[in-house]
Short mmCIF file of C-alpha atoms in Angstrom, two decimals:
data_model
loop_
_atom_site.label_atom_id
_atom_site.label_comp_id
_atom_site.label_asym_id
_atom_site.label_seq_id
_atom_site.Cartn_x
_atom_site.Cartn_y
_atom_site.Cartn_z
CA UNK A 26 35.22 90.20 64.67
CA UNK A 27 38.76 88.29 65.00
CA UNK A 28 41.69 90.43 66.19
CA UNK A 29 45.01 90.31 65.23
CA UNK A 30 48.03 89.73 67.46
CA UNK A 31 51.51 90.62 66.46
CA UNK A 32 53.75 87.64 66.41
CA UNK A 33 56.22 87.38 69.24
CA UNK A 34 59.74 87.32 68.76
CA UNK A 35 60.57 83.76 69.41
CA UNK A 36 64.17 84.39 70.84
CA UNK A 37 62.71 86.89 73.44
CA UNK A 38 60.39 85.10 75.25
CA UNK A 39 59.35 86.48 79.25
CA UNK A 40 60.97 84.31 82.33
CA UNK A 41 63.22 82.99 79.60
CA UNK A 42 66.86 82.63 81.85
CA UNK A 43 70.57 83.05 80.06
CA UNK A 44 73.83 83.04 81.03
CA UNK A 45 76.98 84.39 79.04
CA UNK A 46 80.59 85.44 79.52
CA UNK A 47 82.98 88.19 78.33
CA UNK A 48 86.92 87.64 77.34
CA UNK A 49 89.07 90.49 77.25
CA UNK A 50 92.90 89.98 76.34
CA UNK A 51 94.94 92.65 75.78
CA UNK A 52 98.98 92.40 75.17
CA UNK A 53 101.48 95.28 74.15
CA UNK A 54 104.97 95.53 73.33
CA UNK A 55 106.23 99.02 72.80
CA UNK A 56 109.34 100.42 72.20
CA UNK A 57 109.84 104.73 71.50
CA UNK A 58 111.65 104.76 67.92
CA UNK A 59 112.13 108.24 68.03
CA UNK A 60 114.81 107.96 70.79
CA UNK A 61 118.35 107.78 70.08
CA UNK A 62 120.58 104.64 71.37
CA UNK A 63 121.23 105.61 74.78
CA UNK A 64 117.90 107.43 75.52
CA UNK A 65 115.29 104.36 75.21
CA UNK A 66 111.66 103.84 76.29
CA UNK A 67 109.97 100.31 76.63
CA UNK A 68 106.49 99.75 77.27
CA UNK A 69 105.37 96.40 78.42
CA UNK A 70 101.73 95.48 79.08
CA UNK A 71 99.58 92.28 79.52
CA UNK A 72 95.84 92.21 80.82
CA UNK A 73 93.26 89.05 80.96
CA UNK A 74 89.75 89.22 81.66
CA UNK A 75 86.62 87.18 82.46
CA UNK A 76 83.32 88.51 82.77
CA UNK A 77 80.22 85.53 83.96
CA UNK A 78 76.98 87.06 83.43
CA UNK A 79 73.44 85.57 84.37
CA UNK A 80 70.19 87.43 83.74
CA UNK A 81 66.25 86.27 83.12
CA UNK A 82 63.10 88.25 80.87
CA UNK A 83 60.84 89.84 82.69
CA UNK A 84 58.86 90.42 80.00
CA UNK A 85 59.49 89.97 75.87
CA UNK A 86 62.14 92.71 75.14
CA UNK A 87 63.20 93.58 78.83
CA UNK A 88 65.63 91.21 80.89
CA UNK A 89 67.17 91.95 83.99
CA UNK A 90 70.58 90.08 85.10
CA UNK A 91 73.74 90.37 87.18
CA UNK A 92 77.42 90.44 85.99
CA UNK A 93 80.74 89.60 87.37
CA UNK A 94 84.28 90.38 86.76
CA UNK A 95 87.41 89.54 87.29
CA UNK A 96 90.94 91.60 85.51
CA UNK A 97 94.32 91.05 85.81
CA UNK A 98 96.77 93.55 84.88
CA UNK A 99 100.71 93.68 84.58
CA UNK A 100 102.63 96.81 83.23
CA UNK A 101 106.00 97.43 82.74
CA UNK A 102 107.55 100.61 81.85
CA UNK A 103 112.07 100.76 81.76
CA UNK A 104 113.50 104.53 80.72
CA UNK A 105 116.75 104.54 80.08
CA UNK A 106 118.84 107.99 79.74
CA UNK A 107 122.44 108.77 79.27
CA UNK A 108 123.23 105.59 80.82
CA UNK A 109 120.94 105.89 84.33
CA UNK A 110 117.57 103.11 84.07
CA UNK A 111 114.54 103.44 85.92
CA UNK A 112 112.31 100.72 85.74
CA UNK A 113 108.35 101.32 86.82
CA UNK A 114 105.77 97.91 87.62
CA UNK A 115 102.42 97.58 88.43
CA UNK A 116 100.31 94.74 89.02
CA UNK A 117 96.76 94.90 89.98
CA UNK A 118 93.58 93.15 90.34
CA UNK A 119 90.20 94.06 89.86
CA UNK A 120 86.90 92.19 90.86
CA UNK A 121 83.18 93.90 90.40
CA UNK A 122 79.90 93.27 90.27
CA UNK A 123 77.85 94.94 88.06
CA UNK A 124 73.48 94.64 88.15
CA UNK A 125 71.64 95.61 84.96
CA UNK A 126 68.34 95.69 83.17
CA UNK A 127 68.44 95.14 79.50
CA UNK A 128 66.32 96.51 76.62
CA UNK A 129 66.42 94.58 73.42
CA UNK A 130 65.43 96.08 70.01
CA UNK A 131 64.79 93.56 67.20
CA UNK A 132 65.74 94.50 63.68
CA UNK A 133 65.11 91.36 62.25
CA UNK A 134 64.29 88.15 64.30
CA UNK A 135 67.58 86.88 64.59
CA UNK A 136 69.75 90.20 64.78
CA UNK A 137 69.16 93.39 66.80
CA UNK A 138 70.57 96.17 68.94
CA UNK A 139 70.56 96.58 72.83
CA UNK A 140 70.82 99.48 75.65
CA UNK A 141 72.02 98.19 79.08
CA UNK A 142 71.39 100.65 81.95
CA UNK A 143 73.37 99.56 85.23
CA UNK A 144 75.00 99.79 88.64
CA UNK A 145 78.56 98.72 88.95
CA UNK A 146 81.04 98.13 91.96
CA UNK A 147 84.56 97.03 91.65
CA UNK A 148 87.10 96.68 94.25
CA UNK A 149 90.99 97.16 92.71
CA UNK A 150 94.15 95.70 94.92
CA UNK A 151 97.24 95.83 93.36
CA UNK A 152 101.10 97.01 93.74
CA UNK A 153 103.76 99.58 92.42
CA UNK A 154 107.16 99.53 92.28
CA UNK A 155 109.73 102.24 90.61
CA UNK A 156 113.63 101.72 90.78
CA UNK A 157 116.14 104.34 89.63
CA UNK A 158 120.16 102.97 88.94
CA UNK A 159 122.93 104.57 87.54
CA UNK A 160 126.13 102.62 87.29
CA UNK A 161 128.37 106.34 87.19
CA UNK A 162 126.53 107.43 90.49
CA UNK A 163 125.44 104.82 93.08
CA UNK A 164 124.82 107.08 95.62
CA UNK A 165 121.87 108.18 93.59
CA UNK A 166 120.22 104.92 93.51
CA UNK A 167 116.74 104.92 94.71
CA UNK A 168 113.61 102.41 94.66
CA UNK A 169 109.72 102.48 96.56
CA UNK A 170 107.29 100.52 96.76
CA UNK A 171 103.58 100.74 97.40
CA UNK A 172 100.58 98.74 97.93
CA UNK A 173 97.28 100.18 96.66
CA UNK A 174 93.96 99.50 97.40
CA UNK A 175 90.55 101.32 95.64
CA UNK A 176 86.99 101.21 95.51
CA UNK A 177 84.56 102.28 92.19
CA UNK A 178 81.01 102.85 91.97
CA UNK A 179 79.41 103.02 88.70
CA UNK A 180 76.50 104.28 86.85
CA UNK A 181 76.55 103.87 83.38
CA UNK A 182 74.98 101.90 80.05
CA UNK A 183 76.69 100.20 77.28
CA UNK A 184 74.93 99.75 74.02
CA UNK A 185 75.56 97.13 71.31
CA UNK A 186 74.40 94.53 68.42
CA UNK A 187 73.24 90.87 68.95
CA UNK A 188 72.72 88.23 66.94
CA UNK A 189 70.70 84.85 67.30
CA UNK A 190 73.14 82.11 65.88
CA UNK A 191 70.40 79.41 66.76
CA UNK A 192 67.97 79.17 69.32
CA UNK A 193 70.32 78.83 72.36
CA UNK A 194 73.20 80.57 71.29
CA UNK A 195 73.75 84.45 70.47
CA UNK A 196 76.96 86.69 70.20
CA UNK A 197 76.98 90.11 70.59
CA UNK A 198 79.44 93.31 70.53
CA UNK A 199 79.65 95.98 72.20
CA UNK A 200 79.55 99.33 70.60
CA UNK A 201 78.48 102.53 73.23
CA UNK A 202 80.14 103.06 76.93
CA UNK A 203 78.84 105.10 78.98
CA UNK A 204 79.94 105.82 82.63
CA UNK A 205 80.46 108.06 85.24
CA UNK A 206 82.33 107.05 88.21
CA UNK A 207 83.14 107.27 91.84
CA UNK A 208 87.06 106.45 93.07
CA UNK A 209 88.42 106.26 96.26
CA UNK A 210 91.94 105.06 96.45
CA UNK A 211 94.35 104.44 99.48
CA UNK A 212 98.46 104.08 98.74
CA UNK A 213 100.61 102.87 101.59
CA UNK A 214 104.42 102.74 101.45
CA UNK A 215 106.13 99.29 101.97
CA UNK A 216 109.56 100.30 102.30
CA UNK A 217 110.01 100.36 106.01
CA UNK A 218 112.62 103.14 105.55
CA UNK A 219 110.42 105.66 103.85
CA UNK A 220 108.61 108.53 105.62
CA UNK A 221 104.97 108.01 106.51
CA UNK A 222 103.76 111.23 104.75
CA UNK A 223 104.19 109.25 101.59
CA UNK A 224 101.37 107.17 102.07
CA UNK A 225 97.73 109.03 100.86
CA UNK A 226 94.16 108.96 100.51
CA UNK A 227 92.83 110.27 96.95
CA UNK A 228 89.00 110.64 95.49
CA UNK A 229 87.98 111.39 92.46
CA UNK A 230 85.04 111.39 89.56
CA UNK A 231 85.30 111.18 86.24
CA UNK A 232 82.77 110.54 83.17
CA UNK A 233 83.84 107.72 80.17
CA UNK A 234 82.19 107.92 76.82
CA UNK A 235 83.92 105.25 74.41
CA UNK A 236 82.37 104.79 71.09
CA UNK A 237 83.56 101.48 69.35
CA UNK A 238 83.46 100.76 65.76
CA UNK A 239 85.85 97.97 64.80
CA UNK A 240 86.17 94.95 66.63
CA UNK A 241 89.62 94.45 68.31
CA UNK A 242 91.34 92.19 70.79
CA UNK A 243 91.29 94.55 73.47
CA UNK A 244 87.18 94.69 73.12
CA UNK A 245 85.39 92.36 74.70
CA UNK A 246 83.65 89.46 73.06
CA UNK A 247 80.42 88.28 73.91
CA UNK A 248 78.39 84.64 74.03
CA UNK A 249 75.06 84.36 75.58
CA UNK A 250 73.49 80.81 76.17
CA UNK A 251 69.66 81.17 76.12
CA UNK A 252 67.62 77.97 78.17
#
């Protein structure tokens, strides 16, 4: 009696190896409306991100893979009230490394969903700077400076769509973020002048759920090559 086998999905096929990147751009200009002429806010903010990812089937639906990341970010905040300015930066850099499995579910052969359980470290160095002048009262003027340093660990899963363009190629977005999280972060003063009880240790925990449902430029975009 012949048996029947159910066809394979030809795009997930076991030892089959990928690689694919994420892009994340984000870039605001803010300014408060609501405040009168000489009580102004301005919010300035620029970020840049790459994300190389490499990961291999282990068998047709499951894949297992490795991802790296790298983040710039520069923000710039300048109060001004009744005539005094203080004017906040901070510029930091973040690089992780994040292991996953994968767990694709095919609606169709070309297009699907996926759930991504993984691990995720990320190391953050960066810098902070706040400055406080007013031209009536000099005396009063006042600036610090810090250098920060943290450490993350993740556990998480993100969950999104994919789609086949041809054999090799596939873009996907991601709609489901889920993490919980492990911070450690270290501040030390730089201004040589400033008392050493300034500088401090901090932990912390704290759970993300973001739920996406319009693509933006702030989201991160997606391309998988498929050998």
């Amino acid at each position: 009696m012949p048996v029947a086998y159910a066809q394979e999905n030809p795009y997930l096929v076991a030892e089959r190896p990928f690689v694919g990147g994420g892009l994340t751009v984000r870039i605001t200009d803010l300014e408060d409306a609501n405040n009168s002429l000489t009580n102004q806010i301005t919010d300035e903010s620029s970020s840049f991100g790459i994300s190389p990812t490499y990961g291999k089937f282990i068998s047709n639906r499951w894949a297992v893979g490795v991802s790296l990341s790298i983040t710039s970010t520069d923000e710039k905040r300048i109060s001004i009230q009744n005539g005094s300015t203080r004017t906040s930066i901070n510029n930091r850099t973040t690089i992780g490394i994040t292991p996953f499995f994968r767990r694709f579910i095919p609606i169709t052969e070309r297009f699907g969903a996926f759930l991504q359980p993984q691990l995720s470290y990320a190391y953050q160095i960066g810098s902070i700077e706040d400055k406080f002048s007013d031209p009536s009262d000099p005396a009063n003027n006042t600036g610090s400076s810090f250098i920060n340093q943290g450490h993350r660990i993740g556990l998480g899963m993100i969950g999104g769509l994919y789609y086949f363009i041809n054999r090799h190629f596939s873009l996907e977005t991601n709609l489901l973020d889920l993490n919980f999280a492990y911070n450690i972060e270290n501040r030390e003063n730089t201004n040589s002048s400033a008392p050493p009880d300034n500088d401090r240790e901090s932990s912390w925990s704290n759970l993300q759920i973001n739920l996406i449902n319009q693509l933006r430029l702030n989201q991160i975009i997606v391309f998988n090559y498929y050998f």
